[in-house]
Coordinates of C-alpha atoms in Angstrom, one line a residue:
M1 CA -0.1 -0.1 0.0
K2 CA 3.0 2.3 0.8
L3 CA 5.0 2.1 -2.3
F4 CA 1.3 2.3 -4.6
K5 CA 0.5 5.5 -2.9
N6 CA 4.1 6.8 -3.2
T7 CA 3.8 5.5 -6.8
I8 CA 0.9 7.7 -7.3
I9 CA 2.1 10.5 -5.5
T10 CA 5.0 10.7 -7.8
G11 CA 3.5 10.7 -10.8
V12 CA 1.0 13.0 -9.9
L13 CA 3.9 15.7 -8.8
G14 CA 5.6 14.9 -11.6
I15 CA 3.1 16.4 -13.9
L16 CA 2.3 18.9 -11.8
F17 CA 5.6 20.0 -11.6
L18 CA 5.9 20.2 -15.6
F19 CA 2.6 21.4 -16.3
T20 CA 2.9 24.7 -13.6
S21 CA 6.2 25.6 -14.2
M22 CA 5.8 27.4 -17.1
V23 CA 3.9 29.9 -15.4
K24 CA 6.6 30.0 -12.2
C25 CA 6.4 32.5 -9.7
Q26 CA 8.7 33.7 -7.1
Q27 CA 6.8 35.4 -4.6
D28 CA 6.7 39.0 -3.9
S29 CA 8.6 40.6 -1.2
L30 CA 7.0 43.8 -1.1
E31 CA 4.4 44.2 2.0
L32 CA 3.9 47.9 1.8
L33 CA 4.0 49.2 -1.2
I34 CA 0.1 48.4 -2.7
L35 CA -3.1 48.8 -0.8
H36 CA -5.3 46.2 -2.7
S37 CA -9.0 46.8 -2.2
A38 CA -11.7 43.5 -1.4
P39 CA -14.8 43.2 -0.9
N40 CA -16.4 43.7 3.2
I41 CA -17.1 40.6 4.9
L42 CA -17.8 39.1 8.6
F43 CA -18.0 35.2 8.6
T44 CA -18.3 32.6 11.2
N45 CA -17.6 28.6 11.3
L46 CA -18.0 26.3 14.5
S47 CA -17.9 22.5 13.9
K48 CA -17.6 19.1 15.9
Q49 CA -16.8 16.3 14.5
L50 CA -16.0 13.0 16.6
N51 CA -14.2 14.9 19.5
T52 CA -12.8 17.8 17.8
Y53 CA -14.5 21.0 17.9
N54 CA -13.0 23.7 15.6
L55 CA -13.8 27.8 15.9
R56 CA -13.1 29.9 12.7
S57 CA -13.9 33.3 12.4
G58 CA -13.2 36.8 11.4
F59 CA -14.1 39.7 8.9
L60 CA -12.1 42.2 6.5
Y61 CA -13.3 44.7 5.8
S62 CA -11.9 48.1 3.2
S63 CA -13.4 51.9 2.6
N64 CA -11.5 53.6 0.0
T65 CA -12.0 57.9 -0.3
E66 CA -10.1 59.8 -2.3
T67 CA -7.8 60.9 -0.1
F68 CA -7.8 58.0 2.3
S69 CA -7.9 54.5 2.6
L70 CA -8.6 51.9 5.6
K71 CA -8.3 48.0 5.8
V72 CA -9.2 45.7 8.3
Q73 CA -8.4 42.1 8.6
E74 CA -9.3 39.6 11.5
N75 CA -8.7 35.4 11.4
F76 CA -9.1 33.6 14.7
N77 CA -8.9 30.5 14.8
S78 CA -9.6 27.6 17.7
S79 CA -9.7 23.8 18.0
F80 CA -10.1 21.6 20.4
I81 CA -9.5 18.3 21.3
K82 CA -11.5 16.1 23.6
S83 CA -9.5 12.7 24.4
T84 CA -7.9 11.5 27.4
T85 CA -5.7 14.9 27.6
K86 CA -7.7 17.8 26.4
N87 CA -5.7 19.7 24.1
I88 CA -6.4 23.8 23.0
R89 CA -4.9 25.2 20.2
D90 CA -5.7 29.4 19.3
E91 CA -4.2 31.6 16.6
Q92 CA -5.0 35.0 16.1
A93 CA -3.9 37.2 12.9
L94 CA -5.2 40.7 12.9
K95 CA -3.5 43.0 10.3
I96 CA -4.8 47.4 10.2
K97 CA -3.6 49.7 7.0
T98 CA -4.1 52.5 6.6
L99 CA -3.2 55.1 3.7
Y100 CA -3.5 59.1 3.1
R101 CA -2.9 60.9 0.5
I102 CA -1.2 64.0 0.9
N103 CA -0.5 64.9 -3.1
N104 CA -0.2 63.3 -6.1
N105 CA 2.5 62.4 -5.7
L106 CA 2.9 61.4 -1.9
L107 CA 1.3 59.1 0.9
A108 CA 1.6 58.0 3.9
G109 CA 0.0 55.2 6.5
L110 CA -0.3 53.4 9.3
D111 CA 0.7 49.5 9.1
V112 CA -0.7 47.4 12.1
L113 CA 0.0 43.4 13.1
S114 CA -1.2 41.0 15.9
N115 CA -0.2 37.2 15.9
I116 CA -0.6 35.3 18.8
L117 CA -0.5 31.8 19.1
S118 CA -1.3 29.4 22.7
D119 CA -1.3 26.0 22.6
N120 CA -1.9 24.1 25.7
R121 CA 0.7 20.8 24.8
R122 CA 4.1 20.6 26.6
I123 CA 6.3 21.9 23.0
E124 CA 8.6 23.4 21.8
I125 CA 6.8 26.1 20.7
N126 CA 3.0 26.2 22.6
Q127 CA 2.8 30.3 23.1
A128 CA 4.0 33.0 20.6
S129 CA 3.3 36.8 19.8
V130 CA 3.9 39.0 17.1
S131 CA 3.0 42.5 17.7
S132 CA 4.3 45.2 15.6
A133 CA 3.2 49.5 14.4
I134 CA 5.1 50.5 11.6
L135 CA 4.5 54.3 9.4
F136 CA 5.4 55.0 6.3
A137 CA 5.7 56.7 2.9
Q138 CA 4.9 56.2 -0.2
Y139 CA 6.4 58.9 -2.5
M140 CA 6.7 57.8 -6.6
P141 CA 8.6 60.8 -7.8
E142 CA 7.3 59.3 -11.3
E143 CA 4.8 57.3 -12.6
F144 CA 7.2 54.5 -12.9
L145 CA 8.8 54.1 -9.4
L146 CA 7.6 54.3 -6.7
I147 CA 9.8 54.3 -3.1
D148 CA 8.3 53.5 0.3
P149 CA 10.3 54.0 3.3
F150 CA 9.4 52.7 6.8
F151 CA 10.0 52.8 10.6
G152 CA 8.1 51.7 13.0
Y153 CA 8.8 49.5 17.0
S154 CA 8.1 45.6 17.7
F155 CA 6.9 43.1 20.6
N156 CA 7.9 39.7 20.1
R157 CA 7.7 37.0 22.1
Q158 CA 8.3 33.4 22.3
I159 CA 9.1 30.3 24.6
G160 CA 8.6 32.4 27.5
E161 CA 11.5 35.4 26.0
A162 CA 10.3 38.8 25.5
D163 CA 12.2 41.3 22.8
N164 CA 11.3 44.1 21.2
G165 CA 13.3 47.2 19.4
Y166 CA 13.0 49.1 16.4
V167 CA 11.8 47.5 12.4
Y168 CA 12.9 49.8 9.3
G169 CA 13.7 49.8 5.8
S170 CA 12.5 50.7 2.8
E171 CA 10.6 49.2 0.0
A172 CA 10.9 50.6 -4.6
L173 CA 9.4 49.0 -7.4
L174 CA 9.9 49.8 -10.7
N175 CA 7.5 49.1 -13.1
N176 CA 7.0 49.4 -16.7
Y177 CA 10.6 51.6 -17.2
R178 CA 11.0 52.0 -20.7
L179 CA 15.3 51.9 -22.1
S180 CA 16.4 51.9 -25.0
D181 CA 14.5 48.7 -26.6
F182 CA 14.4 47.1 -23.3
N183 CA 11.2 47.4 -20.6
L184 CA 12.2 47.0 -17.1
Q185 CA 10.4 45.9 -14.5
S186 CA 12.5 45.7 -11.0
A187 CA 11.3 45.7 -6.9
L188 CA 13.6 45.9 -3.6
R189 CA 12.7 45.3 -0.4
F190 CA 15.6 46.3 2.5
N191 CA 14.2 45.7 6.2
N192 CA 15.7 45.3 9.4
E193 CA 14.0 43.8 12.3
D194 CA 16.5 45.0 15.7
I195 CA 14.6 42.7 18.4
S196 CA 17.8 43.0 21.0
P197 CA 19.4 40.0 21.5
R198 CA 17.7 38.7 18.3
K199 CA 18.3 40.3 14.6
N200 CA 16.7 39.3 11.7
F201 CA 16.5 41.0 8.3
L202 CA 16.1 40.8 4.7
R203 CA 17.7 42.0 1.8
Y204 CA 15.4 41.5 -2.0
I205 CA 16.0 42.2 -5.4
N206 CA 14.4 41.8 -8.3
V207 CA 15.3 42.7 -12.1
A208 CA 13.2 41.6 -14.8
A209 CA 14.4 43.1 -18.4
S210 CA 11.8 42.3 -22.0
K211 CA 12.7 42.9 -25.1
E212 CA 10.3 42.3 -28.1
F213 CA 12.1 41.5 -31.3
N214 CA 9.0 41.7 -33.4
Q215 CA 5.0 40.5 -32.1
F216 CA 5.5 37.2 -32.6
V217 CA 9.5 37.0 -30.9
S218 CA 10.3 38.0 -27.1
N219 CA 12.9 37.5 -24.4
T220 CA 13.1 38.5 -20.6
F221 CA 15.4 37.8 -18.6
E222 CA 15.4 37.8 -14.8
G223 CA 17.7 37.9 -12.3
K224 CA 17.2 37.4 -8.2
F225 CA 19.1 38.1 -5.1
I226 CA 17.8 37.2 -1.5
Q227 CA 18.9 37.1 1.9
K228 CA 17.0 36.6 4.8
R229 CA 17.7 35.7 8.7
K230 CA 15.8 34.5 11.3
D231 CA 16.6 34.1 15.0
F232 CA 14.8 31.8 16.6
Y233 CA 15.1 30.5 20.6
Y234 CA 15.5 27.3 21.3
T235 CA 16.0 25.5 25.2
A236 CA 19.5 25.3 26.0
D237 CA 20.6 22.3 27.4
S238 CA 21.7 22.3 31.3
V239 CA 25.5 22.8 30.3
T240 CA 25.6 25.6 28.1
A241 CA 22.8 27.0 30.3
N242 CA 24.8 26.8 33.6
E243 CA 27.7 28.4 31.5
F244 CA 26.1 31.7 30.0
G245 CA 23.6 32.0 32.9
I246 CA 20.9 31.4 30.3
K247 CA 17.1 29.2 29.9
N248 CA 16.9 29.8 25.8
N249 CA 19.7 29.6 23.5
I250 CA 19.4 30.9 19.9
Q251 CA 19.5 29.7 16.4
S252 CA 20.1 32.1 13.6
R253 CA 19.2 30.6 10.3
I254 CA 20.4 32.7 7.1
E255 CA 19.1 32.1 3.7
T256 CA 20.6 33.1 1.0
T257 CA 19.4 33.0 -2.5
Y258 CA 20.7 33.7 -6.2
F259 CA 18.6 33.2 -8.9
L260 CA 18.9 33.9 -12.6
Q261 CA 16.4 33.3 -15.4
N262 CA 15.6 34.1 -19.6
K263 CA 13.0 33.1 -21.0
L264 CA 12.8 33.3 -24.9
Q265 CA 9.5 33.3 -26.3
L266 CA 8.5 32.4 -30.2
N267 CA 4.4 32.6 -30.8
Q268 CA 2.1 32.3 -33.7
I269 CA 4.9 30.4 -35.9
F270 CA 3.0 29.2 -39.4
D271 CA 0.2 30.5 -37.3
L272 CA -0.3 27.3 -35.6
L273 CA 2.9 27.4 -33.2
D274 CA 4.5 28.6 -29.8
V275 CA 7.6 27.6 -28.2
N276 CA 9.4 28.5 -25.3
F277 CA 12.7 28.1 -24.0
I278 CA 14.0 28.4 -20.4
S279 CA 17.0 28.5 -18.9
R280 CA 17.2 28.3 -14.7
L281 CA 20.1 28.7 -12.7
N282 CA 19.9 29.0 -8.8
W283 CA 22.6 29.1 -6.1
R284 CA 20.8 28.6 -2.6
I285 CA 22.6 28.7 1.0
I286 CA 21.8 27.9 4.4
D287 CA 24.0 29.1 6.6
R288 CA 23.1 28.6 10.4
D289 CA 24.8 29.7 13.8
T290 CA 24.2 29.0 17.5
R291 CA 24.9 32.1 19.9
Y292 CA 25.7 29.9 22.7
R293 CA 28.2 27.1 22.3
S294 CA 29.9 25.8 25.4
K295 CA 33.4 24.2 24.7
S296 CA 33.2 21.9 27.4
I297 CA 30.4 19.4 25.7
R298 CA 33.1 16.7 24.2
S299 CA 31.0 15.8 21.0
G300 CA 30.2 16.3 17.4
N301 CA 26.9 17.5 17.8
I302 CA 28.1 21.2 18.9
F303 CA 29.1 22.1 15.4
D304 CA 27.1 24.3 13.2
S305 CA 26.7 23.1 9.8
K306 CA 25.9 25.2 6.0
I307 CA 23.9 23.5 3.6
E308 CA 25.2 24.5 -0.2
E309 CA 22.7 24.1 -3.3
L310 CA 23.1 24.2 -6.6
K311 CA 20.5 23.8 -9.4
L312 CA 20.7 24.3 -13.1
E313 CA 16.9 23.5 -15.0
V314 CA 16.7 23.9 -19.3
E315 CA 13.1 23.6 -20.4
S316 CA 11.2 24.2 -23.2
A317 CA 7.8 23.9 -24.6
T318 CA 5.7 24.2 -27.7
S319 CA 2.3 24.3 -27.9
Y320 CA -0.3 23.5 -31.3
R321 CA -3.6 24.4 -32.5
S322 CA -5.7 23.9 -35.2
D323 CA -9.2 23.2 -35.8
F324 CA -9.0 19.4 -35.2
F325 CA -5.8 19.3 -32.1
S326 CA -4.6 21.6 -29.6
G327 CA -1.6 20.6 -27.5
T328 CA 1.5 21.1 -25.9
L329 CA 4.3 18.9 -25.5
I330 CA 7.2 19.7 -22.3
A331 CA 10.5 19.1 -22.0
I332 CA 12.8 19.9 -18.8
Y333 CA 16.2 18.5 -18.1
S334 CA 17.5 19.8 -14.2
E335 CA 20.6 19.0 -12.2
R336 CA 20.8 19.5 -8.4
D337 CA 24.0 19.7 -6.6
E338 CA 23.2 19.5 -2.4
K339 CA 26.6 20.5 -0.3
N340 CA 26.2 19.4 3.7
I341 CA 29.6 21.3 5.0
T342 CA 30.5 21.2 8.7
K343 CA 31.5 24.5 10.3
K344 CA 34.8 24.6 12.9
F345 CA 34.8 25.5 16.4
E346 CA 37.9 26.1 17.7
G347 CA 38.9 24.4 21.1
I348 CA 37.2 21.4 20.2
D349 CA 39.0 18.1 19.8
E350 CA 39.8 17.3 15.8
S351 CA 38.2 13.8 16.2
F352 CA 34.4 15.0 17.2
F353 CA 34.9 17.9 14.0
E354 CA 36.2 15.1 11.6
Q355 CA 33.2 12.6 13.6
R356 CA 30.6 15.5 12.3
S357 CA 31.8 16.1 8.6
D358 CA 31.5 12.2 8.0
L359 CA 28.2 12.7 9.2
E360 CA 27.3 15.9 7.2
K361 CA 28.8 14.0 4.5
R362 CA 26.5 11.3 4.0
K363 CA 23.9 14.3 3.2
N364 CA 25.5 15.3 0.1
N365 CA 23.7 14.5 -2.9
I366 CA 24.0 14.8 -7.1
S367 CA 20.6 14.7 -9.1
F368 CA 19.8 14.4 -12.3
R369 CA 16.1 14.2 -13.4
S370 CA 15.2 14.9 -17.5
A371 CA 11.4 14.4 -18.0
I372 CA 8.7 14.8 -20.8
A373 CA 5.0 15.5 -21.1
F374 CA 1.9 15.9 -23.7
N375 CA -1.5 16.6 -23.5
G376 CA -3.8 17.1 -26.2
D377 CA -7.1 17.5 -27.9
L378 CA -8.2 15.9 -30.8
F379 CA -11.4 17.2 -31.7
I380 CA -13.3 14.3 -33.9
S381 CA -16.5 16.4 -34.0
G382 CA -18.4 18.6 -32.6
N383 CA -19.8 16.5 -30.2
D384 CA -16.5 14.3 -29.7
R385 CA -12.9 14.8 -28.4
I386 CA -10.3 12.7 -27.0
N387 CA -8.0 13.6 -24.8
I388 CA -4.6 12.0 -24.7
S389 CA -1.5 12.7 -21.7
L390 CA 1.9 11.5 -21.3
F391 CA 4.3 11.6 -19.0
Q392 CA 7.7 10.3 -19.3
S393 CA 10.8 11.1 -16.2
K394 CA 13.8 9.6 -15.3
L395 CA 15.7 10.5 -11.8
K396 CA 19.4 9.4 -11.0
Y397 CA 20.3 10.1 -7.2
D398 CA 23.8 9.9 -6.5
T399 CA 25.5 10.2 -3.3
P400 CA 29.6 10.6 -3.3
S401 CA 30.2 9.4 0.3
I402 CA 31.6 5.7 0.3
E403 CA 29.8 5.4 3.0
N404 CA 26.0 6.0 1.5
D405 CA 24.6 3.5 -0.4
D406 CA 21.3 5.2 -1.5
D407 CA 22.6 5.7 -4.9
R408 CA 19.5 4.8 -7.1
D409 CA 17.7 5.0 -10.6
E410 CA 14.0 6.0 -10.7
I411 CA 11.6 5.4 -14.1
L412 CA 7.8 6.6 -13.7
S413 CA 6.0 6.4 -16.9
I414 CA 2.3 7.4 -17.0
A415 CA -0.5 7.5 -19.9
R416 CA -4.1 8.6 -19.7
L417 CA -6.6 8.0 -22.8
R418 CA -9.9 9.7 -23.0
Y419 CA -12.8 9.9 -24.9
L420 CA -16.1 12.2 -24.5
K421 CA -18.8 12.4 -26.1
K422 CA -21.7 14.5 -26.3
V423 CA -24.3 12.4 -26.9
S424 CA -27.4 15.0 -26.6
P425 CA -28.3 18.4 -25.3
F426 CA -28.7 16.9 -21.8
F427 CA -25.9 14.0 -21.3
E428 CA -22.2 13.8 -21.5
A429 CA -20.2 10.3 -21.5
I430 CA -16.9 9.6 -20.5
I431 CA -14.9 6.8 -20.6
S432 CA -11.1 6.7 -19.4
A433 CA -8.2 4.1 -19.6
E434 CA -4.7 5.2 -17.8
G435 CA -1.7 3.5 -16.9
S436 CA 1.5 3.4 -15.2
I437 CA 5.0 2.1 -14.6
S438 CA 7.9 3.0 -12.2
H439 CA 11.0 1.3 -11.6
V440 CA 13.4 1.9 -8.5
V441 CA 17.2 0.1 -9.1
Y442 CA 19.5 1.0 -6.5
I443 CA 23.1 0.5 -7.6
F444 CA 24.9 -0.8 -4.5
A445 CA 24.2 -4.9 -3.4
S446 CA 23.6 -3.5 0.2
R447 CA 20.3 -2.1 -1.1
S448 CA 19.2 -3.6 -4.0
S449 CA 16.5 -6.0 -2.0
N450 CA 14.6 -2.6 -2.2
N451 CA 14.4 -2.1 -6.4
Y452 CA 11.3 -3.0 -7.1
I453 CA 8.6 -2.4 -10.4
N454 CA 5.2 -1.4 -9.7
R455 CA 2.6 -1.1 -12.5
T456 CA -1.2 0.5 -11.9
L457 CA -4.3 -0.2 -14.2
K458 CA -7.0 1.9 -13.9
L459 CA -10.3 2.0 -16.3
S460 CA -13.9 4.3 -15.8
A461 CA -16.7 5.2 -17.3
G462 CA -19.5 7.6 -16.4
G463 CA -21.7 10.6 -17.9
I464 CA -23.5 13.7 -16.4
Y465 CA -26.7 14.2 -16.9
S466 CA -28.0 17.5 -17.1
G467 CA -32.2 18.4 -17.6
S468 CA -34.5 20.6 -16.3
R469 CA -36.0 18.5 -13.5
L470 CA -32.5 15.9 -13.0
I471 CA -28.9 16.4 -12.9
S472 CA -26.5 13.6 -11.8
R473 CA -22.9 12.3 -11.9
N474 CA -22.1 8.9 -11.6
I475 CA -18.6 6.9 -12.2
F476 CA -17.8 3.9 -12.2
E477 CA -14.0 2.1 -11.6
V478 CA -12.0 -0.7 -11.8
S479 CA -7.6 0.4 -10.9
A480 CA -5.4 -2.6 -10.3
N481 CA -1.9 -2.0 -8.6
Y482 CA 1.3 -4.2 -8.5
T483 CA 4.2 -4.1 -7.0
V484 CA 7.3 -6.8 -7.4
Y485 CA 10.5 -7.0 -5.7
D486 CA 13.1 -7.5 -7.6
F487 CA 14.9 -10.4 -5.0
E488 CA 12.3 -11.2 -3.1
D489 CA 13.3 -14.5 -3.3
I490 CA 16.3 -13.5 -1.2
N491 CA 15.3 -11.8 1.1
P492 CA 11.5 -12.7 3.1
N493 CA 10.8 -9.0 4.2
F494 CA 9.6 -8.2 0.9
Q495 CA 6.8 -9.6 -0.4
S496 CA 5.4 -8.6 -3.9
F497 CA 1.7 -7.2 -3.8
S498 CA -1.6 -6.5 -5.8
F499 CA -4.1 -4.2 -4.7
R500 CA -7.3 -3.8 -6.5
Q501 CA -10.2 -1.6 -5.9
F502 CA -14.2 -1.7 -7.6
S503 CA -15.4 1.6 -6.8
A504 CA -18.9 3.8 -8.0
T505 CA -20.2 6.7 -7.4
D506 CA -23.7 8.7 -7.9
S507 CA -24.4 12.2 -7.1
T508 CA -28.1 13.3 -8.0
V509 CA -30.5 15.6 -7.8
L510 CA -34.2 15.6 -8.4
F511 CA -36.3 18.7 -8.4
L512 CA -40.0 17.8 -7.3
S513 CA -41.0 21.4 -8.1
K514 CA -39.8 24.9 -7.6
R515 CA -39.7 24.5 -3.9
M516 CA -39.0 20.7 -3.5
S517 CA -35.9 18.9 -4.4
I518 CA -34.0 15.0 -3.3
E519 CA -30.6 15.5 -3.1
L520 CA -28.6 11.5 -3.5
L521 CA -24.9 11.3 -2.9
G522 CA -23.1 7.7 -2.6
F523 CA -20.3 5.6 -2.8
I524 CA -19.1 2.4 -2.9
K525 CA -15.8 0.8 -2.5
L526 CA -14.8 -2.6 -2.6
S527 CA -10.9 -3.5 -2.4
E528 CA -8.3 -6.7 -1.8
Q529 CA -5.0 -7.1 -1.0
G530 CA -3.0 -9.9 -1.8
D531 CA 0.3 -12.0 -2.0
L532 CA 1.3 -11.8 -6.0
K533 CA 3.1 -14.4 -8.0
W534 CA 3.9 -11.8 -11.0
A535 CA 5.8 -14.4 -13.4
E536 CA 2.5 -16.7 -12.8
F537 CA 0.3 -14.1 -12.7
S538 CA -1.7 -15.0 -9.9
T539 CA -2.6 -13.9 -6.1
R540 CA -3.5 -15.1 -2.9
P541 CA -5.6 -12.1 -1.2
T542 CA -5.0 -11.6 2.5
R543 CA -7.4 -8.4 3.1
F544 CA -10.8 -7.0 1.7
V545 CA -11.9 -3.7 2.6
E546 CA -15.9 -2.7 1.9
E547 CA -16.4 0.9 1.9
I548 CA -20.2 1.7 1.5
F549 CA -21.8 5.9 2.4
I550 CA -24.9 6.8 1.4
E551 CA -26.7 10.3 2.1
S552 CA -30.3 11.6 1.0
K553 CA -31.6 14.5 1.7
I554 CA -35.2 16.2 0.8
F555 CA -35.1 20.2 0.5
A556 CA -38.0 22.6 0.7
L557 CA -37.7 26.7 -0.2
F558 CA -39.6 28.9 1.4
N559 CA -38.6 32.5 0.1
K560 CA -35.2 32.8 2.1
L561 CA -34.9 29.7 4.1
K562 CA -33.8 26.5 2.5
T563 CA -34.4 23.4 4.8
G564 CA -33.7 19.4 4.4
I565 CA -33.8 16.4 6.0
G566 CA -32.4 12.9 5.2
V567 CA -30.5 10.1 6.7
R568 CA -26.7 9.1 6.7
F569 CA -25.0 6.1 6.3
F570 CA -21.8 5.0 6.2
A571 CA -20.1 1.5 6.9
L572 CA -16.8 -0.1 6.6
S573 CA -16.0 -3.9 6.8
N574 CA -12.4 -5.1 7.0
Y575 CA -12.0 -9.1 6.1
N576 CA -9.1 -11.7 6.3
Y577 CA -9.0 -14.6 4.3
K578 CA -8.0 -18.5 5.8
V579 CA -6.6 -20.1 2.9
K580 CA -9.9 -18.7 0.6
E581 CA -12.2 -18.3 3.3
K582 CA -13.1 -14.6 4.2
L583 CA -13.4 -14.0 7.3
I584 CA -14.8 -10.8 9.5
D585 CA -12.4 -8.7 11.3
S586 CA -13.8 -5.6 11.9
R587 CA -16.8 -3.8 11.1
Y588 CA -17.6 -0.2 11.9
S589 CA -21.2 1.6 11.2
S590 CA -23.0 4.6 11.6
I591 CA -26.8 5.6 11.0
G592 CA -28.6 9.1 11.7
P593 CA -31.0 11.4 10.9
L594 CA -29.0 14.5 9.3
T595 CA -30.1 18.0 8.7
E596 CA -29.5 21.3 6.2
I597 CA -30.2 25.1 6.5
T598 CA -29.3 27.7 4.6
Y599 CA -31.0 31.3 5.6
S600 CA -30.8 34.4 4.0
V601 CA -31.3 37.0 6.4
I602 CA -31.0 39.8 3.7
E603 CA -29.2 39.9 0.9
K604 CA -25.9 39.8 1.7
I605 CA -26.1 37.6 5.2
N606 CA -25.8 33.7 4.5
L607 CA -26.6 31.5 7.6
R608 CA -26.0 27.7 6.9
L609 CA -26.4 24.7 10.2
Y610 CA -25.2 21.2 8.6
G611 CA -25.4 18.2 11.6
W612 CA -26.2 14.9 11.7
Y613 CA -26.5 12.2 14.7
E614 CA -25.2 8.9 14.1
I615 CA -25.8 5.9 15.8
I616 CA -22.6 3.6 16.1
S617 CA -22.0 0.1 16.3
E618 CA -18.6 -1.3 16.3
R619 CA -18.0 -5.5 16.2
N620 CA -17.3 -6.4 19.7
S621 CA -18.2 -2.9 21.3
L622 CA -21.2 -1.7 23.1
Q623 CA -23.5 1.1 20.6
R624 CA -22.5 4.6 21.7
E625 CA -24.5 7.5 20.1
Q626 CA -22.9 10.9 18.5
A627 CA -23.9 14.2 17.1
N628 CA -21.5 16.5 14.7
L629 CA -22.6 19.6 13.7
N630 CA -21.3 22.8 11.5
F631 CA -22.4 26.6 11.3
E632 CA -21.6 29.3 9.1
L633 CA -21.9 32.8 8.7
Q634 CA -21.0 35.3 6.2
W635 CA -22.0 38.4 6.0
N636 CA -21.0 40.3 2.8
F637 CA -21.2 44.4 4.0

């Protein structure tokens, strides 16, 4: 099961990585320059399910005039878990931002922030808070340039340590500045947070230059530098605490990133093709420093470490479109080199340094990944369409240390074929077939018993009916997963296995009249896991799971009030096998009434109540009863 999940997750992440890399964007570091307007809203959500209670409340208010802007945002989350111990966790975040226009080129504002975390568990950080008030100005000497200096004060509390100090810096934004034939975009942020004895800072510089050679050809070059330092407390060991007279030690984490990217775009080639070429270079350094270190500690743990990561990516994307076919082909090649370095600490025996260095070097790794993906639609007619998706990737993972045997090669292939047909104006049918194969091979004999091949196959069929009185979505699916270890005869701890499943899902709404409707939601899943002999393609079932869920409701509409009552049923049964006989192992079922009420008090205030009462039965256990509730309030003002 674990390998099956890992394979599917790897495939999904691979596809997402390929198809999102073309629109990859870096998080904007600027925080004060722009005050976005947003709809005013107040909301609260209270839910209780099993032994967990959750409360989520908040509001967002903004007001804008010609000379003054205000934005207030509040979020509060609280959870209560009732078990052998009672766990309460609260999180509160308040943001207030104002902006006053002095003249057309100069604005001034105030930014207030408050974050509070409280957790009654005995964890490292169970009490923390950050509050700050910052005055800032926005000066626009030119329509393409915006400068924002700021100054304020911050109060910070973490695991019993209270720090406060000044926050100051500046932001700048250069937008659509023409320099010869180039269009320049740039952003800068310089931020210092001196909350003694901690020092946090941020340095952010981003410059992008683009040039259009003609209406079909353009090139964009981007460079970025980011350096961020964060100091945080952690509980000091007894030796360090006694020597320096402290309770909590401080560790600094400085992350530095250098990023370069070039993107060449060729559009409307022969009025059919768009081609993009992208190259990226990313160098990242993570440096850790511990404030208080005692030379009395004779071990490798006294040393700090540093990580250096260099990553190179080359990517191309080609899109084709015509009246009967459209598709995109993406290819990526990347190399990544990670080095873990131990930093020296004078006064400590060299043998401890060598010991820690050896441990860090074992983390060093070099990886090479190449991947290609294709997605296309073939339009057979106005009512018929075939979708094809293909994905192929190869990963080579090397570890330079001779003491590390994690070197491996991974190959993943995924193919999917879907046929969509619009049978009538009311009904659309979908048939899909999908398969994947992955192979993991460890290079060294010490790990070769982990080598395996995973094969999956999934067939599904379904349809969507949308009529005047009936809307129904149904899908039926069968899937099979086969995992085969290369050397299971040598190592009895690794046993090839199969996992097969059938599922049927239904979602239907029947409108009895303008004021009454019936809704049905349900699914059934039948799963079987067993030992596999791939050479003979035979299985010996070891476990069977049956899962059924049904929720039916009838709704009535009275003006702005919509009320519904119904029944909710869920059952989960687990079976084991004795030879070929299926024997019940555990059974869980719950059934009970449910209700759902939505009410529009006025046009902008909406209430929703959803709850169910369940009678729970378990094999070899006493019957019990439980209530579940979800309440929502939303006010758009």
